[in-house]
mmCIF file of C-alpha atoms in Angstrom:
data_model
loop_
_atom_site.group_PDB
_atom_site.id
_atom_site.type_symbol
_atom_site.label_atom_id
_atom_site.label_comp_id
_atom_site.label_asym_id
_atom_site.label_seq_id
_atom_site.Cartn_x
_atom_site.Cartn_y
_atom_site.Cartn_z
ATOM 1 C CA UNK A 1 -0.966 -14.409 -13.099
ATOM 2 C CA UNK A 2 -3.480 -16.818 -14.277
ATOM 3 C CA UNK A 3 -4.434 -18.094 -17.055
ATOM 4 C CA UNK A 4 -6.331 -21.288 -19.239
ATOM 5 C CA UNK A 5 -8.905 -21.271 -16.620
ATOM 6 C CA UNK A 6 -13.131 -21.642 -17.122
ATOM 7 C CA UNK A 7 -16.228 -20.320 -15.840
ATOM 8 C CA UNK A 8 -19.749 -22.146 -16.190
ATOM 9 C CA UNK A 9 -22.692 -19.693 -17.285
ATOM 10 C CA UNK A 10 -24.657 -20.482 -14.268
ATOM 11 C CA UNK A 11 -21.758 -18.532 -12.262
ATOM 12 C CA UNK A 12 -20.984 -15.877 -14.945
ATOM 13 C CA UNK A 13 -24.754 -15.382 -15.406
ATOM 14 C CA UNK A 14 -27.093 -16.225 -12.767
ATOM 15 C CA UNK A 15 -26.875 -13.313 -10.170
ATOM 16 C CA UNK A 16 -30.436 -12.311 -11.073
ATOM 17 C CA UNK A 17 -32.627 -15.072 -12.568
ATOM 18 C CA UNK A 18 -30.261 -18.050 -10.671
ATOM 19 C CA UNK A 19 -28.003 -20.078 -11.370
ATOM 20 C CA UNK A 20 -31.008 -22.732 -12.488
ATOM 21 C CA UNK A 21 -32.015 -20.483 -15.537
ATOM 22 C CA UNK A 22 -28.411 -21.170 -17.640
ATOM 23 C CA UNK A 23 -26.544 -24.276 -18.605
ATOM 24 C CA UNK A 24 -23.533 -25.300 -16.495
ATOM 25 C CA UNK A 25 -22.082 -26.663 -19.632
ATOM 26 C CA UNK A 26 -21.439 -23.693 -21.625
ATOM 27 C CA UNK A 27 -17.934 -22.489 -20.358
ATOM 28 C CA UNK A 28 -16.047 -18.907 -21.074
ATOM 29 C CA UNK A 29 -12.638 -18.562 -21.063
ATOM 30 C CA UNK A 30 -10.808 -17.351 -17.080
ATOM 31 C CA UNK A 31 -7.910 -15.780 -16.295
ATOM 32 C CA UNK A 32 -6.552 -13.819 -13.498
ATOM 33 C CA UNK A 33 -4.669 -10.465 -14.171
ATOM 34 C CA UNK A 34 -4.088 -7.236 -13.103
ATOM 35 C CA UNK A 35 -3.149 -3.669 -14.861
ATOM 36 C CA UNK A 36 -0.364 -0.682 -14.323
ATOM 37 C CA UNK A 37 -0.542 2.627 -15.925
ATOM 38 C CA UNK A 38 2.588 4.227 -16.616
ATOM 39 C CA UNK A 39 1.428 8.108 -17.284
ATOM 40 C CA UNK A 40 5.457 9.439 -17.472
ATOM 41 C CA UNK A 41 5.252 10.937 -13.806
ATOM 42 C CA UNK A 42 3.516 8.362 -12.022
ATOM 43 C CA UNK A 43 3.289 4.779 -12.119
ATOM 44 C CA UNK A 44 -0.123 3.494 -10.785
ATOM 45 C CA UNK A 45 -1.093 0.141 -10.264
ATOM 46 C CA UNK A 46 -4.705 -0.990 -10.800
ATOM 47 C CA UNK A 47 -5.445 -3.774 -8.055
ATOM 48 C CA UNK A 48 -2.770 -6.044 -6.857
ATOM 49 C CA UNK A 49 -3.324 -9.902 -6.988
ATOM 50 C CA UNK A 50 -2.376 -12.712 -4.539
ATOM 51 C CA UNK A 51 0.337 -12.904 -1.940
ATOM 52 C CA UNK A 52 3.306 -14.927 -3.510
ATOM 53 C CA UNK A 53 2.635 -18.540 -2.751
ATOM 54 C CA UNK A 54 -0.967 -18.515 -2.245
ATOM 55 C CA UNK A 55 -2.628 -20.874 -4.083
ATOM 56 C CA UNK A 56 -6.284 -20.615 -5.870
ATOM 57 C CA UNK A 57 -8.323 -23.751 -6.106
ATOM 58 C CA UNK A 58 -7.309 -26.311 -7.712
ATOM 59 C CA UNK A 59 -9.195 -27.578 -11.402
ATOM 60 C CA UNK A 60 -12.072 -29.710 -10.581
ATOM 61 C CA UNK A 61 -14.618 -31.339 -13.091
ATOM 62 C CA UNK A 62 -17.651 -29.263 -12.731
ATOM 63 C CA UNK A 63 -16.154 -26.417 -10.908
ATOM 64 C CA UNK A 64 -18.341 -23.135 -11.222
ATOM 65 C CA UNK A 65 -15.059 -21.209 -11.615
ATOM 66 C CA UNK A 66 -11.577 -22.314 -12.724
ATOM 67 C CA UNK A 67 -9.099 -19.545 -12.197
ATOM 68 C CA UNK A 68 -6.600 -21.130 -14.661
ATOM 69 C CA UNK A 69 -2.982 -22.440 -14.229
ATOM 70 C CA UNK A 70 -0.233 -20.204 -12.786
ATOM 71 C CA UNK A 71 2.045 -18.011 -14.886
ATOM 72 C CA UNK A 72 3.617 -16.318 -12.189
ATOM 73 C CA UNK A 73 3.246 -14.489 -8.820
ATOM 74 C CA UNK A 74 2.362 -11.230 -8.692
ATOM 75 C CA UNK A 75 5.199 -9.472 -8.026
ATOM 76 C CA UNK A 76 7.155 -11.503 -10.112
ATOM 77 C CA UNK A 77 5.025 -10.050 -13.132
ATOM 78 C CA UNK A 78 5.227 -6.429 -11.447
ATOM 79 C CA UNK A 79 9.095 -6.632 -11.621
ATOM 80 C CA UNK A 80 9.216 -8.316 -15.030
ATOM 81 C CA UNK A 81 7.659 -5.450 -16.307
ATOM 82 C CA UNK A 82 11.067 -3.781 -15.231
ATOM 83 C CA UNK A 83 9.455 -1.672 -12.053
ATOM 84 C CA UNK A 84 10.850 -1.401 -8.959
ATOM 85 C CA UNK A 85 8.238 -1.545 -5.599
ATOM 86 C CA UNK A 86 9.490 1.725 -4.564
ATOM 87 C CA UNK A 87 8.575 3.382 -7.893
ATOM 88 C CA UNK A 88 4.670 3.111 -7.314
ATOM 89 C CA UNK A 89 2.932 5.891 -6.423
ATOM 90 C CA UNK A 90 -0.756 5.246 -6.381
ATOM 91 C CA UNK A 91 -2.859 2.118 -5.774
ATOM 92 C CA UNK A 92 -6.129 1.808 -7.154
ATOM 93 C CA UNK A 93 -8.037 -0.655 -5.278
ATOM 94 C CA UNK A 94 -11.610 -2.162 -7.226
ATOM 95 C CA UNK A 95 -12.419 -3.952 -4.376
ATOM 96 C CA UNK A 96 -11.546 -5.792 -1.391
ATOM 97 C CA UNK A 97 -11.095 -9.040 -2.514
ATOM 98 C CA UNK A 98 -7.779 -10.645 -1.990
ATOM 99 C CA UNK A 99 -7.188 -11.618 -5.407
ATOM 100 C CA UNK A 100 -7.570 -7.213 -6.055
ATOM 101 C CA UNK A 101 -5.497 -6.428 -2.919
ATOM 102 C CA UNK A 102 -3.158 -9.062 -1.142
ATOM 103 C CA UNK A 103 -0.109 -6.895 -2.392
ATOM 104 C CA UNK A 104 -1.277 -3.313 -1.842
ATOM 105 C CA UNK A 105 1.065 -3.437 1.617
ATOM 106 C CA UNK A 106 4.315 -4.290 -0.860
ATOM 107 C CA UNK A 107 4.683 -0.390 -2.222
ATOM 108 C CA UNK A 108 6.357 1.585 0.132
ATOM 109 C CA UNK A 109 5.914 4.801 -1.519
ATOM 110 C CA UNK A 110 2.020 4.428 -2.989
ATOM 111 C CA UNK A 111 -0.922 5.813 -1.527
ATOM 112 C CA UNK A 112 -3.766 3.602 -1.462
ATOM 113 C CA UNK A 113 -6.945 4.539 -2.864
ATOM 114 C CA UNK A 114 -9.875 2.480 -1.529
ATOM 115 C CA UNK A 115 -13.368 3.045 -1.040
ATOM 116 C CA UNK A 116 -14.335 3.832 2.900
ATOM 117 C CA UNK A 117 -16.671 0.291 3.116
ATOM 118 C CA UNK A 118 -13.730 -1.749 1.607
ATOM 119 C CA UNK A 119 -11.085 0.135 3.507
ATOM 120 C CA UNK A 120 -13.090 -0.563 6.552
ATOM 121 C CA UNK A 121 -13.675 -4.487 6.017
ATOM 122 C CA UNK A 122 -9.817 -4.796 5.313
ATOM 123 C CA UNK A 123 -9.098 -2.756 8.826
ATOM 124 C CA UNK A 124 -7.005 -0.409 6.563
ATOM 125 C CA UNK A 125 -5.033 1.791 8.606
ATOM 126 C CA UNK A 126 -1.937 4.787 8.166
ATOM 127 C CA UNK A 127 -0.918 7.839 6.236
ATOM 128 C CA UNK A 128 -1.322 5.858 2.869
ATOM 129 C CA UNK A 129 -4.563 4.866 2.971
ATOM 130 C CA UNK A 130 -6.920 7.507 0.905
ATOM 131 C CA UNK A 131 -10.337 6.711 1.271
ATOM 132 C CA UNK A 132 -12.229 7.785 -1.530
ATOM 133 C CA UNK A 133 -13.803 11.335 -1.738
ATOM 134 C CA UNK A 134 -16.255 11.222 -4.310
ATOM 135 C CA UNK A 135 -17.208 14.584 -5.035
ATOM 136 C CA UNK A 136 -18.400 15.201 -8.791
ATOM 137 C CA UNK A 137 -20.067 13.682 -11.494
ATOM 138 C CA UNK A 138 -18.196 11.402 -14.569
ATOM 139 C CA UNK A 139 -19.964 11.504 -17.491
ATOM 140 C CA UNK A 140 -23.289 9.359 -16.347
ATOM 141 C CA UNK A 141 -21.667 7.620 -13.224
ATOM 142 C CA UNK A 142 -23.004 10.332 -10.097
ATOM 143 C CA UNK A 143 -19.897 9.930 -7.697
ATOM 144 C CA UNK A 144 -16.181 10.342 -8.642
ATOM 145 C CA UNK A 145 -12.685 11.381 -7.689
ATOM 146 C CA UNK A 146 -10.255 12.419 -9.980
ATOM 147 C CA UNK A 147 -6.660 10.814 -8.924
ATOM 148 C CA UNK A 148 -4.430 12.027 -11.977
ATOM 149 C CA UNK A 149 -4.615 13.921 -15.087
ATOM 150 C CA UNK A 150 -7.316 11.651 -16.984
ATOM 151 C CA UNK A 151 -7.497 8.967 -14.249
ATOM 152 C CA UNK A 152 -10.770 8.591 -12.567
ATOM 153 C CA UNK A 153 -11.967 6.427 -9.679
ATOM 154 C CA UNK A 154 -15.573 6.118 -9.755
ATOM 155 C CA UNK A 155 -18.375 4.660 -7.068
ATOM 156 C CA UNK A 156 -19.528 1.510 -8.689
ATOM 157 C CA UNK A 157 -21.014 0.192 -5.669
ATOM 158 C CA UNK A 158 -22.990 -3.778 -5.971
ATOM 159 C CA UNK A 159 -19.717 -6.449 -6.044
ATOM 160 C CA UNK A 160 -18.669 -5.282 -2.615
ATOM 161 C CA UNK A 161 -20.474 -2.612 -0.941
ATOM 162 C CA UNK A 162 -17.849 -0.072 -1.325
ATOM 163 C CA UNK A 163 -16.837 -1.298 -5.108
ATOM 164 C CA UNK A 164 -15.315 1.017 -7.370
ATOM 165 C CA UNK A 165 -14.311 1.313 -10.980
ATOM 166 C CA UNK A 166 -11.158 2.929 -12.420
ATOM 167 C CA UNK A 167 -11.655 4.896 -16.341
ATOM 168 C CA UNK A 168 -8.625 6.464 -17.751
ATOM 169 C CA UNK A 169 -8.724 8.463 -20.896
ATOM 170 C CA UNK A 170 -6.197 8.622 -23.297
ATOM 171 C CA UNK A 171 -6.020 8.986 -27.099
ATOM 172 C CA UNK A 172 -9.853 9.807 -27.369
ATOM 173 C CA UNK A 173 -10.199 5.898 -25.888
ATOM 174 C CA UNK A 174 -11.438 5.061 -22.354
ATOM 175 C CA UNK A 175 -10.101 2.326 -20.905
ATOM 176 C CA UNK A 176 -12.236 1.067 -18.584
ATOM 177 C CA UNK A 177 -10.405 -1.222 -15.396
ATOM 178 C CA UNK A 178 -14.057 -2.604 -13.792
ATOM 179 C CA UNK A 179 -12.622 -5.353 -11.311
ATOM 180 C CA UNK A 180 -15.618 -7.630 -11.062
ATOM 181 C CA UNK A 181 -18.653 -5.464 -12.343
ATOM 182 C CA UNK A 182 -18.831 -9.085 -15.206
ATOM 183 C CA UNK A 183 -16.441 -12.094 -14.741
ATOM 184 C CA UNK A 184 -16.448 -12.266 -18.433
ATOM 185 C CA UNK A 185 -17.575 -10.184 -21.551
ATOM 186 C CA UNK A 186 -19.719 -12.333 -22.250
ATOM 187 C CA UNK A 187 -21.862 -11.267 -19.348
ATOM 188 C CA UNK A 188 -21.337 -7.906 -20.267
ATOM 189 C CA UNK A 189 -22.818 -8.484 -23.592
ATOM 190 C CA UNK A 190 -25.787 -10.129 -22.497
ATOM 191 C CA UNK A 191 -26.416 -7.477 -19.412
ATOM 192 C CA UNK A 192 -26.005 -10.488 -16.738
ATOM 193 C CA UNK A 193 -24.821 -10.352 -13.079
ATOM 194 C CA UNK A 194 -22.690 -13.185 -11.926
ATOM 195 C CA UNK A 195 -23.761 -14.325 -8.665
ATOM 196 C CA UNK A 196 -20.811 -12.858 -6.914
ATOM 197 C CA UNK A 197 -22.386 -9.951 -5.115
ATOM 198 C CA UNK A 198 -23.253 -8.173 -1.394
ATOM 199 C CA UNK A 199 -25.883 -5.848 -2.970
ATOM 200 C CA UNK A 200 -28.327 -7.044 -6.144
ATOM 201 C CA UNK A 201 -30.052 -3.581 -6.348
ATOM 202 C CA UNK A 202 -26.649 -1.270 -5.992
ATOM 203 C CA UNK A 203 -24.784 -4.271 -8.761
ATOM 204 C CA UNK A 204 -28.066 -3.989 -11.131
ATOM 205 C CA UNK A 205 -27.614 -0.160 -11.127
ATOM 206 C CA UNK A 206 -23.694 -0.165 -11.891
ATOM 207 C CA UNK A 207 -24.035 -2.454 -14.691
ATOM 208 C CA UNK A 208 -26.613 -0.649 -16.669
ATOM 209 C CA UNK A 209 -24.268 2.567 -15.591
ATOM 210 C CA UNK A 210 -21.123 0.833 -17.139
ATOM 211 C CA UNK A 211 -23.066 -0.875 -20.189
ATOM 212 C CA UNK A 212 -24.945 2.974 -20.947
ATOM 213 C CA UNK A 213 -20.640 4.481 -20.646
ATOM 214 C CA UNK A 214 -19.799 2.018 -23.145
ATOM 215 C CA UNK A 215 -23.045 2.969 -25.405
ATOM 216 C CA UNK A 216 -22.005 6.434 -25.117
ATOM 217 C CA UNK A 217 -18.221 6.372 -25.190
ATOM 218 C CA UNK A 218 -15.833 4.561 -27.069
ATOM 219 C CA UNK A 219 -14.527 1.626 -24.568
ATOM 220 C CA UNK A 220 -11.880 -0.579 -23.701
ATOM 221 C CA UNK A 221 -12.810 -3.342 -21.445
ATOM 222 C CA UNK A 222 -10.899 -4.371 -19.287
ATOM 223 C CA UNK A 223 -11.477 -7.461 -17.542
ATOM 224 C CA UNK A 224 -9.809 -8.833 -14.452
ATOM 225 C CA UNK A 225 -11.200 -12.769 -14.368
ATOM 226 C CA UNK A 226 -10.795 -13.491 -18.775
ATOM 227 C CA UNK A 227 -8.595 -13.251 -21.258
ATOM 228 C CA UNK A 228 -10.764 -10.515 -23.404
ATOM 229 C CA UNK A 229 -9.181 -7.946 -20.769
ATOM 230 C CA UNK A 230 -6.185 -8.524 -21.520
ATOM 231 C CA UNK A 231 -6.382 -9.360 -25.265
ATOM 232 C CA UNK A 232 -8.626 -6.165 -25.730
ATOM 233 C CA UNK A 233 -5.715 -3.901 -24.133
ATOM 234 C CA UNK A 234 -3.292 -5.400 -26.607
ATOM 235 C CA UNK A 235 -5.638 -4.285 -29.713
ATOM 236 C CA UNK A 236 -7.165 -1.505 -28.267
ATOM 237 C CA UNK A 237 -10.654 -2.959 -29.249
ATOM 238 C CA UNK A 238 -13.389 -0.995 -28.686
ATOM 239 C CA UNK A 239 -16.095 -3.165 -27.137
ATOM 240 C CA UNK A 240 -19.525 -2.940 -29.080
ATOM 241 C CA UNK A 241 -22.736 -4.216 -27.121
#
């Protein structure tokens, strides 16, 4: 949706030591997009971006965060993949944010899966809203919910109170959709928080849970706010910490 955007490192790195302890003039690469998985029987969307005609900040010298310039709305990228709304039947919601979830209302058919905090800050309501049960273990992450055959959505709790991650398997790969657990791999690599967060503790805890996956499991990345997530879907590259 976005896309030729920056981040400083102070932002993409400073959740723990501050945003003093890094240099605002080192930049990563930003971008704004979001993912479907097409499984044969079900097409399930991974977050939903912006309304259509909302507008993120405009690019400003010494901005923290630069989403990027617009490449299209949101639902003009759903239906250029050649979907139709009615054809989605699960939502996978990250977070709450409204870049994650402005369009979840725009699928008449999909339930929405959401954790209970998140659900409960966007006054979620109806039939279609499936707050999360986590009731088993995933590999080393101690609450999940299986939602299809080799779909997971996982408590990853720290961004938002109620955030979650979403790990599909396929092919012996994981592919792992983490909304904002990093704004960047870069932060990833270097095992920093951004300073984006409602809970330090609970965002310290899911990191070193997703970076010890990744350590254990072969990985694909997949990044909501840069470019690596979607150039590391394209290759299928394995990310390597």
């Amino acid at each position: 949706m976005y896309d030729n955007g920056f981040m400083n490192q102070s932002f993409a790195f400073g959740g723990e030591e501050g945003k003093g302890a890094f240099d605002e003039q080192i930049i990563y690469r930003s971008s704004l997009q979001n993912f479907l998985i097409d499984t044969g029987s079900e097409v399930i969307l991974v977050d939903t971006g912006f309304k259509t005609g909302m507008s993120a900040p405009a690019k400003k010298l010494g901005a923290p965060l630069y989403m990027g310039e617009r490449v299209a709305d949101y639902m003009a990228s759903f239906e250029a993949l050649g979907y139709k709304p009615e054809q989605v039947t699960k939502i996978l919601v990250t977070h709450k944010h409204n870049d994650h979830s402005d369009c979840i209302r725009c699928f008449p058919n999909a339930k929405v899966y959401i954790s209970a905090e998140d659900a409960d800050a966007l006054k979620l309501e109806g039939d279609n809203i499936v707050r999360a049960q986590y009731g088993e273990a995933y590999k080393n992450f101690p609450n999940a919910q299986q939602v299809a055959d080799g779909i997971w959505f996982v408590e990853a709790k720290g961004h938002t109170k109620g955030n979650s991650i979403i790990i599909a398997e396929n092919d012996g790969l994981f592919y792992m959709f983490h909304g904002d657990v990093t704004y960047c791999d870069a932060a990833l690599k270097a095992n920093k928080l951004s300073i984006v967060y409602e809970d330090k503790q609970a965002a310290r805890e899911t990191l070193d849970r997703v970076r010890q996956f990744i350590k254990d499991n072969p990985t694909i990345y997949l990044s909501t706010h840069c470019p690596e997530g979607y150039e590391n879907l394209e290759m299928k590259r394995v990310m390597k910490l």
